[in-house]
Amino acid sequence: MSVEQRIARLVRPEIAALTPYASARREVQGGEVWLNANESPWNNSTVVGVNRYPDCQPPALLSAYASYANLATDQVLATRGADEGIDLLIRAFCRPGIDRVATCGPSYGMYAISAATNAVACRTLDWAEGYQLPTDFAQQVADCKLVFVCNPNNPSGTVIPPEQLVALATALPDSLLVVDEAYIEFCPELSVAGALTQCPNLVVLRTLSKAFALAGARCGFTLANPAVIEVLLKVIAPYPVPQPVAQLAEEALSPEGLKRMQTQVAQLNARRAALTMRLSELPTVRRVIPSQANFVLFEMDAARACYEALVAKGLLIRAYRTPALANWLRISIGSDSELAQVESALRSLSRQLNPQTPTATDKDNARIRAAAKETRQ
């Protein structure tokens, strides 16, 4: 069976039969006089060309990212962040009320939310020790159309060895294994993008939001076999990449932009290592998870109360309401001065807790909340 036939078996029948919308830009290329898209003839912005609709998939952008990822352009789809890639995959391959997706948790919440908004069930399995895949993971998810693995994982920053992911793709011939590599620039040697040719059912999600410092631009990429890309092009919006976004992305992917990104990644990795060490020295911190991303997850006494006290000081980190992470906090790696402020506040809050007790008491929580109230006043 050919790759195209294998992929065709997974596509929703409605999508397989769909003739995609032929936008003005996709229907015909080139031309000198453009009167086929109901655009304004005036450009009222300093940004060149924004009075015209952009290409659905800007060729220069695809070429730049394909070169960066060492892939062919027909293996790359530009999207509005990696989040759009998640939604496109579910819409294209999963029949509402029939098919299901799977992931391990705690992990990135948009897998389950995108599934729910498309009336697709999401099976969330518990991680094995150390945020690793359960030994029988392939067997447990074999009946799922899409299997999502965030690597490095958010919120833990932990990683699955790439050879395990390749083996998992091989063990799931009737599924698409979607590896979310939003944070891969912080550990590029662990990418599985190089295995796309070897594993036609492998899909890789990428973004420029993290290491490339373009979170506000909303530019991501789905990397996959050309047959998968062709299916996604049927359901993607007519003009998913605004022209200013394409320009910003192309600059970020230029030789100068790549060098800048790599320099900044090295700095962030160094700050992460230092933060991990200093957090582990706090008496109220029970555990710090070794991270390969631009954040650190740690377990702390009275975590929720500490979080609220930090918010009262205008210091925003991440807390969780899911029971599995009730005592955990996550700090993004920012500037040295930002990290210093948060660390100083955490040290102060730690001194208000009794480090001799293994867990925080109600009295500890009350003391911290009182401190937060004084700060607000």
XYZ file of N, CA, C and O in Angstrom, residues 126-216:
364
model
N -2.286 8.651 32.028
C -1.289 9.159 32.968
C 0.113 8.868 32.456
O 0.372 7.810 31.863
N 1.013 9.819 32.688
C 2.418 9.568 32.378
C 2.965 8.476 33.291
O 2.495 8.304 34.421
N 3.965 7.778 32.820
C 4.742 6.900 33.692
C 5.703 7.771 34.498
O 5.784 8.990 34.311
N 6.447 7.177 35.391
C 7.383 7.917 36.237
C 8.313 8.777 35.395
O 8.836 8.340 34.372
N 8.507 10.026 35.826
C 9.402 10.930 35.117
C 8.816 11.489 33.833
O 9.563 11.902 32.940
N 7.493 11.517 33.744
C 6.814 12.023 32.546
C 7.261 11.261 31.297
O 7.507 11.843 30.246
N 7.336 9.951 31.426
C 7.664 9.094 30.293
C 6.413 8.355 29.829
O 5.410 8.268 30.540
N 6.457 7.815 28.609
C 5.312 7.093 28.081
C 5.133 5.756 28.801
O 6.124 5.065 29.075
N 3.894 5.372 29.100
C 3.670 4.043 29.683
C 4.180 2.958 28.731
O 4.179 3.127 27.508
N 4.605 1.855 29.285
C 5.172 0.786 28.456
C 4.149 0.228 27.469
O 4.511 -0.229 26.385
N 2.863 0.280 27.832
C 1.820 -0.240 26.941
C 1.066 0.888 26.234
O -0.082 0.716 25.825
N 1.703 2.025 26.078
C 1.034 3.189 25.506
C 0.491 2.894 24.113
O -0.645 3.231 23.788
N 1.292 2.277 23.258
C 0.852 1.996 21.887
C -0.406 1.131 21.870
O -1.331 1.367 21.081
N -0.468 0.152 22.757
C -1.637 -0.714 22.803
C -2.875 0.049 23.285
O -3.987 -0.168 22.790
N -2.681 0.956 24.229
C -3.817 1.685 24.791
C -4.412 2.708 23.825
O -5.577 3.084 23.962
N -3.611 3.177 22.873
C -4.090 4.240 21.976
C -4.225 3.765 20.529
O -4.451 4.566 19.637
N -4.113 2.481 20.309
C -4.106 1.955 18.942
C -5.396 2.245 18.186
O -5.400 2.290 16.952
N -6.506 2.456 18.903
C -7.783 2.722 18.232
C -8.052 4.212 18.064
O -9.161 4.603 17.691
N -7.055 5.066 18.317
C -7.232 6.515 18.207
C -6.646 7.025 16.888
O -5.562 6.610 16.483
N -7.364 7.925 16.223
C -6.910 8.451 14.946
C -5.641 9.285 15.095
O -4.720 9.191 14.286
N -5.622 10.156 16.112
C -4.474 11.032 16.357
C -3.952 10.785 17.761
O -4.733 10.649 18.719
N -2.632 10.755 17.894
C -1.989 10.598 19.195
C -1.027 11.769 19.359
O -0.098 11.934 18.568
N -1.269 12.598 20.369
C -0.451 13.787 20.596
C 0.569 13.535 21.692
O 0.234 13.047 22.774
N 1.820 13.876 21.407
C 2.890 13.830 22.411
C 3.631 15.159 22.350
O 4.196 15.511 21.312
N 3.607 15.898 23.439
C 4.314 17.177 23.522
C 5.750 16.907 23.965
O 5.970 16.329 25.034
N 6.716 17.308 23.155
C 8.108 16.942 23.422
C 9.054 18.067 22.991
O 9.236 18.272 21.790
N 9.662 18.819 23.944
C 9.519 18.729 25.395
C 8.077 18.996 25.845
O 7.359 19.770 25.224
N 7.733 18.346 26.948
C 6.363 18.439 27.428
C 6.119 19.754 28.158
O 6.992 20.271 28.846
N 4.940 20.287 27.954
C 4.470 21.444 28.716
C 3.348 20.943 29.624
O 2.368 20.385 29.121
N 3.496 21.040 30.953
C 4.310 21.997 31.706
C 5.579 21.451 32.361
O 6.197 22.165 33.152
N 5.964 20.227 32.099
C 7.071 19.637 32.857
C 8.446 19.948 32.280
O 9.444 19.929 33.000
N 8.535 20.190 30.966
C 9.832 20.415 30.331
C 10.622 19.140 30.113
O 11.774 19.191 29.670
N 10.015 18.008 30.384
C 10.690 16.721 30.229
C 10.616 16.264 28.773
O 9.807 16.764 27.987
N 11.453 15.292 28.424
C 11.530 14.849 27.035
C 11.426 13.327 26.926
O 11.817 12.596 27.834
N 10.882 12.901 25.791
C 10.868 11.489 25.405
C 11.981 11.306 24.383
O 12.081 12.085 23.429
N 12.847 10.307 24.528
C 13.904 10.092 23.540
C 13.325 9.938 22.140
O 12.307 9.250 21.952
N 13.928 10.582 21.145
C 13.364 10.536 19.781
C 13.216 9.129 19.232
O 12.265 8.841 18.493
N 14.131 8.221 19.594
C 14.019 6.862 19.068
C 12.750 6.173 19.583
O 12.164 5.333 18.889
N 12.290 6.541 20.788
C 11.039 5.985 21.296
C 9.844 6.500 20.502
O 8.882 5.762 20.251
N 9.897 7.761 20.102
C 8.804 8.334 19.332
C 8.745 7.728 17.928
O 7.657 7.465 17.402
N 9.877 7.509 17.334
C 9.915 6.865 16.019
C 9.351 5.442 16.121
O 8.572 5.001 15.273
N 9.742 4.732 17.175
C 9.216 3.376 17.384
C 7.711 3.410 17.613
O 6.976 2.519 17.150
N 7.234 4.446 18.319
C 5.798 4.572 18.570
C 5.047 4.806 17.262
O 3.985 4.211 17.035
N 5.583 5.658 16.393
C 4.942 5.892 15.094
C 4.848 4.595 14.304
O 3.824 4.298 13.671
N 5.896 3.807 14.341
C 5.908 2.525 13.630
C 4.877 1.562 14.213
O 4.252 0.786 13.480
N 4.666 1.650 15.529
C 3.729 0.756 16.201
C 2.276 1.185 16.034
O 1.372 0.447 16.447
N 2.054 2.374 15.427
C 0.692 2.888 15.245
C 0.413 3.147 13.762
O 0.184 4.295 13.356
N 0.419 2.117 12.932
C 0.269 2.328 11.484
C -1.091 2.893 11.082
O -1.222 3.464 9.999
N -2.099 2.746 11.948
C -3.439 3.227 11.622
C -3.778 4.534 12.345
O -4.953 4.895 12.481
N -2.754 5.227 12.801
C -2.930 6.509 13.490
C -1.895 7.489 12.971
O -0.889 7.096 12.372
N -2.146 8.782 13.235
C -1.118 9.793 13.039
C -0.524 10.124 14.401
O -1.254 10.468 15.342
N 0.789 9.993 14.517
C 1.467 10.406 15.740
C 1.885 11.857 15.567
O 2.698 12.183 14.680
N 1.334 12.738 16.386
C 1.591 14.177 16.291
C 2.522 14.573 17.430
O 2.124 14.551 18.601
N 3.760 14.916 17.090
C 4.748 15.316 18.093
C 4.818 16.836 18.096
O 5.208 17.460 17.107
N 4.439 17.417 19.204
C 4.410 18.873 19.363
C 5.792 19.339 19.828
O 6.170 19.142 20.978
N 6.529 19.969 18.912
C 7.884 20.419 19.211
C 7.952 21.939 19.375
O 8.867 22.593 18.897
N 6.989 22.490 20.095
C 6.960 23.943 20.294
C 8.227 24.454 20.979
O 8.632 25.604 20.766
N 8.865 23.608 21.788
C 10.037 24.032 22.557
C 11.329 23.369 22.075
O 12.332 23.365 22.779
N 11.317 22.828 20.875
C 12.443 21.996 20.440
C 13.730 22.794 20.249
O 14.834 22.217 20.318
N 13.633 24.100 20.017
C 14.866 24.881 19.839
C 15.738 24.873 21.084
O 16.945 25.145 21.004
N 15.160 24.550 22.241
C 15.944 24.504 23.470
C 16.673 23.164 23.630
O 17.498 23.019 24.531
N 16.378 22.207 22.754
C 17.081 20.918 22.728
C 16.954 20.349 21.323
O 16.323 19.289 21.134
N 17.494 21.014 20.312
C 17.241 20.644 18.912
C 17.677 19.237 18.544
O 17.149 18.652 17.588
N 18.619 18.686 19.281
C 19.097 17.342 18.967
C 18.024 16.271 19.213
O 18.164 15.127 18.763
N 16.937 16.645 19.875
C 15.875 15.684 20.194
C 14.699 15.737 19.214
O 13.691 15.066 19.418
N 14.818 16.505 18.145
C 13.733 16.597 17.175
C 13.562 15.284 16.407
O 14.528 14.572 16.141
N 12.311 15.007 16.036
C 12.024 13.837 15.202
C 11.673 14.253 13.771
O 11.248 13.419 12.974
N 11.852 15.528 13.440
C 11.500 15.993 12.093
C 12.271 15.241 11.018
O 11.763 15.026 9.911
N 13.473 14.811 11.326
C 14.267 14.076 10.356
C 13.726 12.702 10.031
O 14.161 12.066 9.063
N 12.752 12.227 10.822
C 12.181 10.898 10.601
C 10.892 10.944 9.787
O 10.226 9.911 9.616
N 10.516 12.112 9.259
C 9.252 12.223 8.527
C 9.208 11.310 7.298
O 8.172 10.719 6.986
N 10.308 11.209 6.593
C 10.337 10.345 5.414
C 10.243 8.881 5.815
O 9.563 8.079 5.169
N 10.902 8.539 6.898
C 10.888 7.162 7.400
C 9.510 6.773 7.943
O 9.094 5.609 7.814
N 8.796 7.742 8.548
C 7.509 7.475 9.191
C 6.434 8.357 8.556
O 6.217 9.491 8.995
N 5.735 7.877 7.533
C 4.741 8.703 6.847
C 3.553 9.088 7.714
O 2.814 10.013 7.369
N 3.341 8.403 8.840
C 2.242 8.751 9.742
C 2.698 9.647 10.889
O 1.972 9.851 11.864
N 3.891 10.217 10.772
C 4.422 11.141 11.777
C 4.126 12.573 11.354
O 4.295 12.944 10.189
N 3.667 13.393 12.308
C 3.420 14.818 12.088
C 4.139 15.583 13.190
O 4.126 15.164 14.358
N 4.775 16.687 12.835
C 5.508 17.502 13.806
C 4.928 18.911 13.804
O 4.758 19.517 12.744
N 4.618 19.426 14.995
C 4.133 20.790 15.146
C 5.274 21.681 15.620
O 6.023 21.311 16.531
N 5.383 22.850 15.010
C 6.423 23.820 15.388
C 5.792 25.213 15.541
O 4.682 25.462 15.074
N 6.525 26.129 16.150
C 6.047 27.494 16.324
C 7.225 28.454 16.371
O 8.350 28.063 16.712
N 6.945 29.719 16.047
C 7.930 30.786 16.218
C 7.655 31.573 17.499
O 8.289 32.601 17.745
N 6.716 31.094 18.317
C 6.294 31.845 19.503
C 7.291 31.798 20.647
O 7.317 32.714 21.474
N 8.080 30.756 20.727
C 8.937 30.563 21.900
C 10.347 31.081 21.641
O 10.662 32.227 21.927
N 11.205 30.240 21.101
C 12.610 30.607 20.932
C 12.803 31.762 19.958
O 13.758 32.532 20.073
N 11.886 31.905 18.984
C 12.024 32.965 17.987
C 11.426 34.298 18.440
O 11.468 35.282 17.704
N 10.818 34.317 19.632
C 10.325 35.564 20.238
C 9.246 36.247 19.408
O 9.177 37.467 19.345
N 8.353 35.458 18.781
C 7.294 36.021 17.956
C 5.914 35.536 18.409
O 5.036 35.266 17.591
N 5.702 35.452 19.721
C 4.419 34.961 20.228
C 3.260 35.819 19.730
O 2.176 35.309 19.428
N 3.466 37.129 19.647
C 2.398 38.017 19.216
C 2.095 37.952 17.736
O 1.037 38.431 17.293
